[in-house]
mmCIF file of C-alpha atoms and ligand atoms in Angstrom:
data_model
loop_
_atom_site.group_PDB
_atom_site.id
_atom_site.type_symbol
_atom_site.label_atom_id
_atom_site.label_comp_id
_atom_site.label_asym_id
_atom_site.label_seq_id
_atom_site.Cartn_x
_atom_site.Cartn_y
_atom_site.Cartn_z
ATOM 1 C CA UNK A 1 126.979 78.532 24.313
ATOM 2 C CA UNK A 2 126.774 75.515 24.521
ATOM 3 C CA UNK A 3 130.389 73.823 25.486
ATOM 4 C CA UNK A 4 129.047 70.563 26.990
ATOM 5 C CA UNK A 5 129.381 69.130 23.088
ATOM 6 C CA UNK A 6 133.473 69.787 23.030
ATOM 7 C CA UNK A 7 135.155 67.090 24.175
ATOM 8 C CA UNK A 8 137.286 67.891 27.516
ATOM 9 C CA UNK A 9 139.395 65.256 29.990
ATOM 10 C CA UNK A 10 137.569 66.319 32.815
ATOM 11 C CA UNK A 11 140.343 68.398 34.763
ATOM 12 C CA UNK A 12 137.885 71.106 35.561
ATOM 13 C CA UNK A 13 135.284 69.327 37.379
ATOM 14 C CA UNK A 14 133.262 72.337 39.679
ATOM 15 C CA UNK A 15 133.252 75.751 39.913
ATOM 16 C CA UNK A 16 136.482 77.465 41.376
ATOM 17 C CA UNK A 17 135.760 79.769 44.851
ATOM 18 C CA UNK A 18 134.441 83.243 44.071
ATOM 19 C CA UNK A 19 135.309 85.040 47.367
ATOM 20 C CA UNK A 20 134.621 88.330 48.894
ATOM 21 C CA UNK A 21 137.980 90.536 49.935
ATOM 22 C CA UNK A 22 136.687 92.671 52.215
ATOM 23 C CA UNK A 23 139.670 94.014 53.667
ATOM 24 C CA UNK A 24 141.732 94.871 50.745
ATOM 25 C CA UNK A 25 137.974 96.373 49.408
ATOM 26 C CA UNK A 26 138.738 98.385 52.410
ATOM 27 C CA UNK A 27 142.198 99.083 52.833
ATOM 28 C CA UNK A 28 141.615 100.514 49.094
ATOM 29 C CA UNK A 29 138.464 102.301 50.395
ATOM 30 C CA UNK A 30 137.049 101.151 46.636
ATOM 31 C CA UNK A 31 134.585 99.222 45.031
ATOM 32 C CA UNK A 32 133.298 95.728 46.533
ATOM 33 C CA UNK A 33 136.767 93.246 45.361
ATOM 34 C CA UNK A 34 135.647 89.325 45.073
ATOM 35 C CA UNK A 35 138.421 87.166 43.991
ATOM 36 C CA UNK A 36 138.115 84.326 41.564
ATOM 37 C CA UNK A 37 140.583 81.451 42.723
ATOM 38 C CA UNK A 38 141.313 80.162 39.428
ATOM 39 C CA UNK A 39 144.910 79.118 41.408
ATOM 40 C CA UNK A 40 143.208 76.393 42.916
ATOM 41 C CA UNK A 41 142.445 74.765 39.800
ATOM 42 C CA UNK A 42 143.689 71.492 39.736
ATOM 43 C CA UNK A 43 147.309 70.646 38.224
ATOM 44 C CA UNK A 44 150.917 70.819 39.801
ATOM 45 C CA UNK A 45 150.609 74.328 41.522
ATOM 46 C CA UNK A 46 147.521 75.119 39.535
ATOM 47 C CA UNK A 47 146.547 78.524 37.475
ATOM 48 C CA UNK A 48 144.522 79.327 34.370
ATOM 49 C CA UNK A 49 145.980 77.132 31.735
ATOM 50 C CA UNK A 50 144.601 74.257 33.482
ATOM 51 C CA UNK A 51 140.721 75.004 31.990
ATOM 52 C CA UNK A 52 142.421 75.426 28.494
ATOM 53 C CA UNK A 53 144.208 72.239 28.665
ATOM 54 C CA UNK A 54 140.936 70.299 29.621
ATOM 55 C CA UNK A 55 140.164 71.366 25.767
ATOM 56 C CA UNK A 56 143.214 70.924 24.021
ATOM 57 C CA UNK A 57 144.568 67.463 25.336
ATOM 58 C CA UNK A 58 141.444 66.199 24.469
ATOM 59 C CA UNK A 59 141.675 67.203 21.272
ATOM 60 C CA UNK A 60 144.814 65.597 21.298
ATOM 61 C CA UNK A 61 144.414 62.605 22.478
ATOM 62 C CA UNK A 62 141.145 62.374 19.656
ATOM 63 C CA UNK A 63 143.766 62.886 17.270
ATOM 64 C CA UNK A 64 146.346 60.127 18.067
ATOM 65 C CA UNK A 65 148.714 62.132 19.076
ATOM 66 C CA UNK A 66 152.008 60.154 21.954
ATOM 67 C CA UNK A 67 153.885 63.425 22.430
ATOM 68 C CA UNK A 68 152.849 67.014 22.913
ATOM 69 C CA UNK A 69 155.095 69.905 22.204
ATOM 70 C CA UNK A 70 154.764 73.097 23.499
ATOM 71 C CA UNK A 71 156.783 76.411 24.539
ATOM 72 C CA UNK A 72 156.945 78.957 26.767
ATOM 73 C CA UNK A 73 159.577 81.261 28.699
ATOM 74 C CA UNK A 74 161.657 80.410 31.082
ATOM 75 C CA UNK A 75 159.775 79.972 34.390
ATOM 76 C CA UNK A 76 156.553 79.213 32.446
ATOM 77 C CA UNK A 77 153.296 77.925 34.516
ATOM 78 C CA UNK A 78 152.191 77.199 30.977
ATOM 79 C CA UNK A 79 155.078 74.280 30.576
ATOM 80 C CA UNK A 80 155.060 73.693 34.057
ATOM 81 C CA UNK A 81 150.790 72.385 33.717
ATOM 82 C CA UNK A 82 151.097 70.986 30.044
ATOM 83 C CA UNK A 83 154.110 68.836 31.173
ATOM 84 C CA UNK A 84 151.487 67.593 34.406
ATOM 85 C CA UNK A 85 148.788 66.881 31.747
ATOM 86 C CA UNK A 86 150.996 65.099 29.748
ATOM 87 C CA UNK A 87 151.839 62.799 32.502
ATOM 88 C CA UNK A 88 148.731 62.229 33.650
ATOM 89 C CA UNK A 89 147.614 60.954 30.032
ATOM 90 C CA UNK A 90 150.897 59.122 29.818
ATOM 91 C CA UNK A 91 152.549 61.358 26.850
ATOM 92 C CA UNK A 92 155.922 62.524 26.589
ATOM 93 C CA UNK A 93 156.262 66.081 26.659
ATOM 94 C CA UNK A 94 159.045 68.586 24.670
ATOM 95 C CA UNK A 95 159.325 71.874 26.111
ATOM 96 C CA UNK A 96 160.772 75.259 24.040
ATOM 97 C CA UNK A 97 161.454 77.407 26.644
ATOM 98 C CA UNK A 98 162.062 81.496 24.911
ATOM 99 C CA UNK A 99 164.876 82.981 26.555
ATOM 100 C CA UNK A 100 163.049 86.524 26.981
ATOM 101 C CA UNK A 101 165.234 87.937 29.680
ATOM 102 C CA UNK A 102 169.492 87.420 27.941
ATOM 103 C CA UNK A 103 171.218 84.609 30.476
ATOM 104 C CA UNK A 104 168.050 84.221 32.539
ATOM 105 C CA UNK A 105 167.948 80.259 32.230
ATOM 106 C CA UNK A 106 169.222 78.537 34.765
ATOM 107 C CA UNK A 107 168.641 74.719 34.764
ATOM 108 C CA UNK A 108 168.813 74.233 38.140
ATOM 109 C CA UNK A 109 166.530 76.954 39.296
ATOM 110 C CA UNK A 110 163.448 76.738 41.464
ATOM 111 C CA UNK A 111 160.224 77.287 40.847
ATOM 112 C CA UNK A 112 158.726 76.375 37.466
ATOM 113 C CA UNK A 113 161.650 74.492 36.499
ATOM 114 C CA UNK A 114 162.249 71.778 39.339
ATOM 115 C CA UNK A 115 158.414 70.898 38.350
ATOM 116 C CA UNK A 116 159.419 70.705 34.830
ATOM 117 C CA UNK A 117 161.701 67.925 35.647
ATOM 118 C CA UNK A 118 159.796 66.347 38.349
ATOM 119 C CA UNK A 119 156.502 65.928 36.192
ATOM 120 C CA UNK A 120 158.963 64.082 33.188
ATOM 121 C CA UNK A 121 159.359 66.645 30.900
ATOM 122 C CA UNK A 122 161.484 64.445 28.327
ATOM 123 C CA UNK A 123 162.998 67.152 26.868
ATOM 124 C CA UNK A 124 163.700 71.173 27.368
ATOM 125 C CA UNK A 125 165.334 72.946 24.644
ATOM 126 C CA UNK A 126 166.344 77.236 24.556
ATOM 127 C CA UNK A 127 166.153 79.230 22.270
ATOM 128 C CA UNK A 128 166.834 83.074 22.343
ATOM 129 C CA UNK A 129 164.407 85.404 23.110
ATOM 130 C CA UNK A 130 162.658 86.790 19.643
ATOM 131 C CA UNK A 131 162.899 83.354 18.441
ATOM 132 C CA UNK A 132 159.689 82.256 16.183
ATOM 133 C CA UNK A 133 158.480 79.914 18.970
ATOM 134 C CA UNK A 134 155.917 78.418 16.027
ATOM 135 C CA UNK A 135 158.591 77.255 14.295
ATOM 136 C CA UNK A 136 161.242 76.442 17.221
ATOM 137 C CA UNK A 137 158.112 73.537 17.678
ATOM 138 C CA UNK A 138 158.223 72.558 13.970
ATOM 139 C CA UNK A 139 161.394 71.797 13.766
ATOM 140 C CA UNK A 140 160.508 69.713 17.186
ATOM 141 C CA UNK A 141 157.891 68.480 15.594
ATOM 142 C CA UNK A 142 159.633 67.196 12.257
ATOM 143 C CA UNK A 143 162.571 65.581 14.397
ATOM 144 C CA UNK A 144 159.643 63.580 16.141
ATOM 145 C CA UNK A 145 157.806 62.583 13.196
ATOM 146 C CA UNK A 146 161.459 61.098 11.873
ATOM 147 C CA UNK A 147 161.587 58.726 14.777
ATOM 148 C CA UNK A 148 158.042 57.505 14.065
ATOM 149 C CA UNK A 149 156.322 59.506 17.033
ATOM 150 C CA UNK A 150 152.649 61.397 16.772
ATOM 151 C CA UNK A 151 153.579 64.964 18.150
ATOM 152 C CA UNK A 152 150.883 67.609 18.842
ATOM 153 C CA UNK A 153 151.927 70.928 19.253
ATOM 154 C CA UNK A 154 150.381 73.377 22.070
ATOM 155 C CA UNK A 155 150.521 76.545 21.447
ATOM 156 C CA UNK A 156 152.032 79.136 23.643
ATOM 157 C CA UNK A 157 149.924 79.917 26.560
ATOM 158 C CA UNK A 158 147.169 76.927 25.109
ATOM 159 C CA UNK A 159 145.676 80.157 23.787
ATOM 160 C CA UNK A 160 144.019 78.737 20.549
ATOM 161 C CA UNK A 161 140.359 79.298 19.747
ATOM 162 C CA UNK A 162 139.803 75.702 20.925
ATOM 163 C CA UNK A 163 142.112 76.597 24.520
ATOM 164 C CA UNK A 164 140.065 79.747 24.793
ATOM 165 C CA UNK A 165 136.673 78.372 25.377
ATOM 166 C CA UNK A 166 137.980 77.083 28.770
ATOM 167 C CA UNK A 167 137.824 80.456 29.836
ATOM 168 C CA UNK A 168 134.512 81.154 28.045
ATOM 169 C CA UNK A 169 132.865 78.360 30.072
ATOM 170 C CA UNK A 170 135.203 80.147 33.262
ATOM 171 C CA UNK A 171 133.045 83.315 32.002
ATOM 172 C CA UNK A 172 129.406 81.494 32.571
ATOM 173 C CA UNK A 173 130.742 79.486 35.614
ATOM 174 C CA UNK A 174 131.549 83.380 36.904
ATOM 175 C CA UNK A 175 127.847 84.863 35.653
ATOM 176 C CA UNK A 176 126.288 81.964 37.697
ATOM 177 C CA UNK A 177 128.166 82.377 41.206
ATOM 178 C CA UNK A 178 127.078 86.156 41.000
ATOM 179 C CA UNK A 179 123.794 85.008 40.313
ATOM 180 C CA UNK A 180 123.683 83.269 43.490
ATOM 181 C CA UNK A 181 125.521 85.750 45.549
ATOM 182 C CA UNK A 182 123.319 88.019 44.477
ATOM 183 C CA UNK A 183 126.189 90.530 43.522
ATOM 184 C CA UNK A 184 126.283 92.009 39.597
ATOM 185 C CA UNK A 185 129.723 92.299 38.657
ATOM 186 C CA UNK A 186 130.579 96.028 37.151
ATOM 187 C CA UNK A 187 133.978 94.714 36.030
ATOM 188 C CA UNK A 188 136.483 91.730 35.982
ATOM 189 C CA UNK A 189 140.757 92.243 36.044
ATOM 190 C CA UNK A 190 142.781 90.062 34.640
ATOM 191 C CA UNK A 191 146.481 89.365 33.646
ATOM 192 C CA UNK A 192 146.750 89.547 29.616
ATOM 193 C CA UNK A 193 149.493 87.544 28.616
ATOM 194 C CA UNK A 194 149.247 84.867 25.414
ATOM 195 C CA UNK A 195 145.681 86.430 25.288
ATOM 196 C CA UNK A 196 143.455 83.039 25.891
ATOM 197 C CA UNK A 197 142.023 84.306 28.815
ATOM 198 C CA UNK A 198 141.245 87.776 27.947
ATOM 199 C CA UNK A 199 139.868 86.109 25.184
ATOM 200 C CA UNK A 200 137.569 83.393 26.430
ATOM 201 C CA UNK A 201 136.189 85.647 28.784
ATOM 202 C CA UNK A 202 134.875 87.943 26.291
ATOM 203 C CA UNK A 203 133.348 85.441 24.283
ATOM 204 C CA UNK A 204 132.047 83.409 26.830
ATOM 205 C CA UNK A 205 130.385 87.088 27.930
ATOM 206 C CA UNK A 206 129.312 87.794 24.758
ATOM 207 C CA UNK A 207 127.613 84.201 24.393
ATOM 208 C CA UNK A 208 125.694 85.216 28.182
ATOM 209 C CA UNK A 209 124.883 88.848 25.984
ATOM 210 C CA UNK A 210 126.603 90.083 29.444
ATOM 211 C CA UNK A 211 128.560 93.157 28.162
ATOM 212 C CA UNK A 212 130.700 92.817 31.706
ATOM 213 C CA UNK A 213 133.749 95.061 30.277
ATOM 214 C CA UNK A 214 137.125 92.927 31.113
ATOM 215 C CA UNK A 215 140.164 95.092 31.444
ATOM 216 C CA UNK A 216 143.100 93.056 30.757
ATOM 217 C CA UNK A 217 146.599 94.404 32.323
ATOM 218 C CA UNK A 218 149.365 94.032 29.906
ATOM 219 C CA UNK A 219 152.225 91.663 30.896
ATOM 220 C CA UNK A 220 154.247 92.231 28.155
ATOM 221 C CA UNK A 221 152.994 94.138 24.929
ATOM 222 C CA UNK A 222 151.933 97.736 24.153
ATOM 223 C CA UNK A 223 148.396 98.495 24.528
ATOM 224 C CA UNK A 224 147.116 98.438 21.054
ATOM 225 C CA UNK A 225 149.196 95.264 20.215
ATOM 226 C CA UNK A 226 148.001 93.718 22.502
ATOM 227 C CA UNK A 227 144.538 94.817 22.027
ATOM 228 C CA UNK A 228 144.933 94.131 18.178
ATOM 229 C CA UNK A 229 145.647 89.943 19.392
ATOM 230 C CA UNK A 230 142.963 89.927 22.272
ATOM 231 C CA UNK A 231 140.368 91.084 19.809
ATOM 232 C CA UNK A 232 141.299 88.741 16.918
ATOM 233 C CA UNK A 233 141.817 85.454 18.976
ATOM 234 C CA UNK A 234 138.327 86.884 21.110
ATOM 235 C CA UNK A 235 136.253 86.542 17.644
ATOM 236 C CA UNK A 236 138.219 83.481 16.577
ATOM 237 C CA UNK A 237 137.115 81.964 19.992
ATOM 238 C CA UNK A 238 133.255 83.144 19.876
ATOM 239 C CA UNK A 239 133.209 81.375 15.923
ATOM 240 C CA UNK A 240 134.537 78.281 17.603
ATOM 241 C CA UNK A 241 131.570 78.152 19.771
ATOM 242 C CA UNK A 242 129.457 79.115 16.674
ATOM 243 C CA UNK A 243 128.824 83.065 17.135
ATOM 244 C CA UNK A 244 130.093 85.325 14.340
ATOM 245 C CA UNK A 245 129.940 89.210 15.031
ATOM 246 C CA UNK A 246 129.907 89.408 18.570
ATOM 247 C CA UNK A 247 133.182 91.025 19.480
ATOM 248 C CA UNK A 248 134.109 93.993 18.481
ATOM 249 C CA UNK A 249 137.471 96.161 19.225
ATOM 250 C CA UNK A 250 136.154 98.756 21.165
ATOM 251 C CA UNK A 251 134.870 96.170 23.363
ATOM 252 C CA UNK A 252 138.562 95.120 24.192
ATOM 253 C CA UNK A 253 140.329 97.317 26.783
ATOM 254 C CA UNK A 254 143.896 96.870 27.629
ATOM 255 C CA UNK A 255 145.987 98.743 30.400
ATOM 256 C CA UNK A 256 149.614 98.497 29.359
ATOM 257 C CA UNK A 257 151.056 100.660 32.355
ATOM 258 C CA UNK A 258 152.017 98.029 34.990
ATOM 259 C CA UNK A 259 154.223 96.334 32.482
ATOM 260 C CA UNK A 260 157.263 97.866 34.294
ATOM 261 C CA UNK A 261 160.620 97.385 32.147
ATOM 262 C CA UNK A 262 159.296 94.107 30.407
ATOM 263 C CA UNK A 263 157.543 90.849 30.944
ATOM 264 C CA UNK A 264 158.744 88.939 34.493
ATOM 265 C CA UNK A 265 160.713 91.964 35.346
ATOM 266 C CA UNK A 266 159.689 93.122 39.143
ATOM 267 C CA UNK A 267 158.300 96.685 39.456
ATOM 268 C CA UNK A 268 157.006 98.678 42.747
ATOM 269 C CA UNK A 269 153.659 97.972 42.211
ATOM 270 C CA UNK A 270 154.072 94.228 41.498
ATOM 271 C CA UNK A 271 155.667 94.488 45.040
ATOM 272 C CA UNK A 272 152.929 95.825 46.938
ATOM 273 C CA UNK A 273 150.226 94.602 45.681
ATOM 274 C CA UNK A 274 151.985 91.439 46.100
ATOM 275 C CA UNK A 275 152.554 92.317 49.806
ATOM 276 C CA UNK A 276 148.693 94.028 50.349
ATOM 277 C CA UNK A 277 147.188 91.453 48.955
ATOM 278 C CA UNK A 278 148.605 88.673 50.956
ATOM 279 C CA UNK A 279 148.834 90.548 54.842
ATOM 280 C CA UNK A 280 145.166 91.723 53.474
ATOM 281 C CA UNK A 281 143.488 88.116 52.448
ATOM 282 C CA UNK A 282 145.901 85.668 52.997
ATOM 283 C CA UNK A 283 145.561 85.113 49.048
ATOM 284 C CA UNK A 284 149.427 84.763 47.632
ATOM 285 C CA UNK A 285 149.793 86.391 43.860
ATOM 286 C CA UNK A 286 152.594 85.455 41.840
ATOM 287 C CA UNK A 287 155.072 88.058 40.152
ATOM 288 C CA UNK A 288 155.149 87.633 36.755
ATOM 289 C CA UNK A 289 151.464 87.802 36.047
ATOM 290 C CA UNK A 290 148.643 87.764 38.938
ATOM 291 C CA UNK A 291 151.171 90.706 41.131
ATOM 292 C CA UNK A 292 151.074 92.780 37.922
ATOM 293 C CA UNK A 293 147.540 92.375 37.375
ATOM 294 C CA UNK A 294 146.669 92.981 40.453
ATOM 295 C CA UNK A 295 148.934 96.462 40.855
ATOM 296 C CA UNK A 296 146.768 97.084 37.650
ATOM 297 C CA UNK A 297 143.652 96.705 39.631
ATOM 298 C CA UNK A 298 144.523 98.883 42.475
ATOM 299 C CA UNK A 299 145.914 101.931 39.897
ATOM 300 C CA UNK A 300 142.719 101.410 38.001
ATOM 301 C CA UNK A 301 140.784 102.356 41.637
ATOM 302 C CA UNK A 302 143.057 105.239 42.588
ATOM 303 C CA UNK A 303 142.937 106.553 39.484
ATOM 304 C CA UNK A 304 138.500 106.469 40.264
ATOM 305 C CA UNK A 305 137.884 104.589 37.158
ATOM 306 C CA UNK A 306 136.486 101.376 39.523
ATOM 307 C CA UNK A 307 134.049 103.059 42.706
ATOM 308 C CA UNK A 308 132.558 102.593 46.003
ATOM 309 C CA UNK A 309 129.546 100.399 45.569
ATOM 310 C CA UNK A 310 131.014 98.839 42.560
ATOM 311 C CA UNK A 311 131.595 94.484 42.498
ATOM 312 C CA UNK A 312 135.076 94.187 40.545
ATOM 313 C CA UNK A 313 136.329 90.444 39.929
ATOM 314 C CA UNK A 314 140.022 89.626 40.398
ATOM 315 C CA UNK A 315 140.672 86.752 38.533
ATOM 316 C CA UNK A 316 143.378 85.114 40.117
ATOM 317 C CA UNK A 317 145.682 82.883 37.421
ATOM 318 C CA UNK A 318 147.986 81.311 39.692
ATOM 319 C CA UNK A 319 151.404 81.338 39.114
ATOM 320 C CA UNK A 320 152.764 80.569 42.846
ATOM 321 C CA UNK A 321 155.556 78.574 41.932
ATOM 322 C CA UNK A 322 157.165 81.218 40.441
ATOM 323 C CA UNK A 323 156.971 83.641 43.853
ATOM 324 C CA UNK A 324 159.710 81.862 44.905
ATOM 325 C CA UNK A 325 162.152 82.671 42.480
ATOM 326 C CA UNK A 326 161.860 86.403 43.348
ATOM 327 C CA UNK A 327 162.791 85.900 47.133
ATOM 328 C CA UNK A 328 165.601 88.228 46.206
ATOM 329 C CA UNK A 329 163.067 90.916 45.382
ATOM 330 C CA UNK A 330 161.005 91.019 47.835
ATOM 331 C CA UNK A 331 163.677 90.908 50.684
ATOM 332 C CA UNK A 332 166.000 93.842 48.685
ATOM 333 C CA UNK A 333 163.129 96.418 48.892
ATOM 334 C CA UNK A 334 162.134 95.399 52.382
HETATM 335 C C1 PLP B 401 149.536 82.283 31.774
HETATM 336 C C2 PLP B 401 149.405 83.218 32.622
HETATM 337 C C3 PLP B 401 148.434 84.194 33.038
HETATM 338 C C4 PLP B 401 148.198 84.980 31.611
HETATM 339 O O1 PLP B 401 147.152 83.909 30.845
HETATM 340 P P1 PLP B 401 147.277 84.248 29.168
HETATM 341 O O2 PLP B 401 145.630 83.315 28.634
HETATM 342 O O3 PLP B 401 148.462 83.647 28.658
HETATM 343 O O4 PLP B 401 146.824 85.750 28.728
HETATM 344 C C5 PLP B 401 148.280 84.779 34.111
HETATM 345 N N1 PLP B 401 148.595 84.389 34.912
HETATM 346 C C6 PLP B 401 149.250 83.497 34.778
HETATM 347 C C7 PLP B 401 149.777 82.908 36.169
HETATM 348 C C8 PLP B 401 149.985 82.593 33.943
HETATM 349 O O5 PLP B 401 150.432 81.866 33.917
#
């Protein structure tokens, strides 16, 4: 795969760290766990959307956009990083927030919500859970065009085929790092939400002819629906990079046992995973994505899916600003 021909903004200047997690590995008595620190990517607070926005913001500027519209949940990391990128580029940023949990939007909330304001988002519009978010963003775009502005819409989670190329690049980066470490990866574990991360990794590995299983831990949808979404986007992402027919439905693996009561709702497994990872490795996870993804990794070790001697890579996709919004859940559970 040659990704050097795609315009980018240079938000990602160097590989993120790939670090061994020996205490966590010993505690679980399972495989050698490595953590890929995409939580340390540039962007206020870091996280996986930086890699995707690197491609999408370049496309927006190429098309002459003067404003960006995107959407997400009320504590969306993606909206926070889009507001960051827009601030950097001097573009206006319009956010449409989906209130997936009724009455969960609090205009005075901390975490990412505070950062939307600090990073200068021009407006925040809240719509009910289950709204057609593409239609809502189109509505915002229509209003801006009527004022003579040139808006560019970034799909939810920046998970378009162009955005997902950011994770095809990450797959190449990861293979190179494993090569230098002398550790052949047996599996990658990552949160799977709007699917660009999972799909981009699959496309990137396929492009390197490296069939490394990527275990997507769903944070929202049931398994089959999430696998369909990932498969579709992975195929389109590979095509964007000039590869056809490299993604098979059977290659897509999603686990949905770690969602719990629903998107962003705390689970016992998440609380345990966040605590264990902080104490053993000094690495902070978040309650909505990486805490549940790590609960998935721990669950798969306990089920014997990952075994001693194997090398398993946990992709830390970020989310730390949301951790502080969940203080009560951690305190109540002791
Ligand atoms: C958006 C997000 C994810 C999920 O990535 P997708 O590409 O949307 O599947 C995982 N972790 C964090 C912290 C996120 O913000």
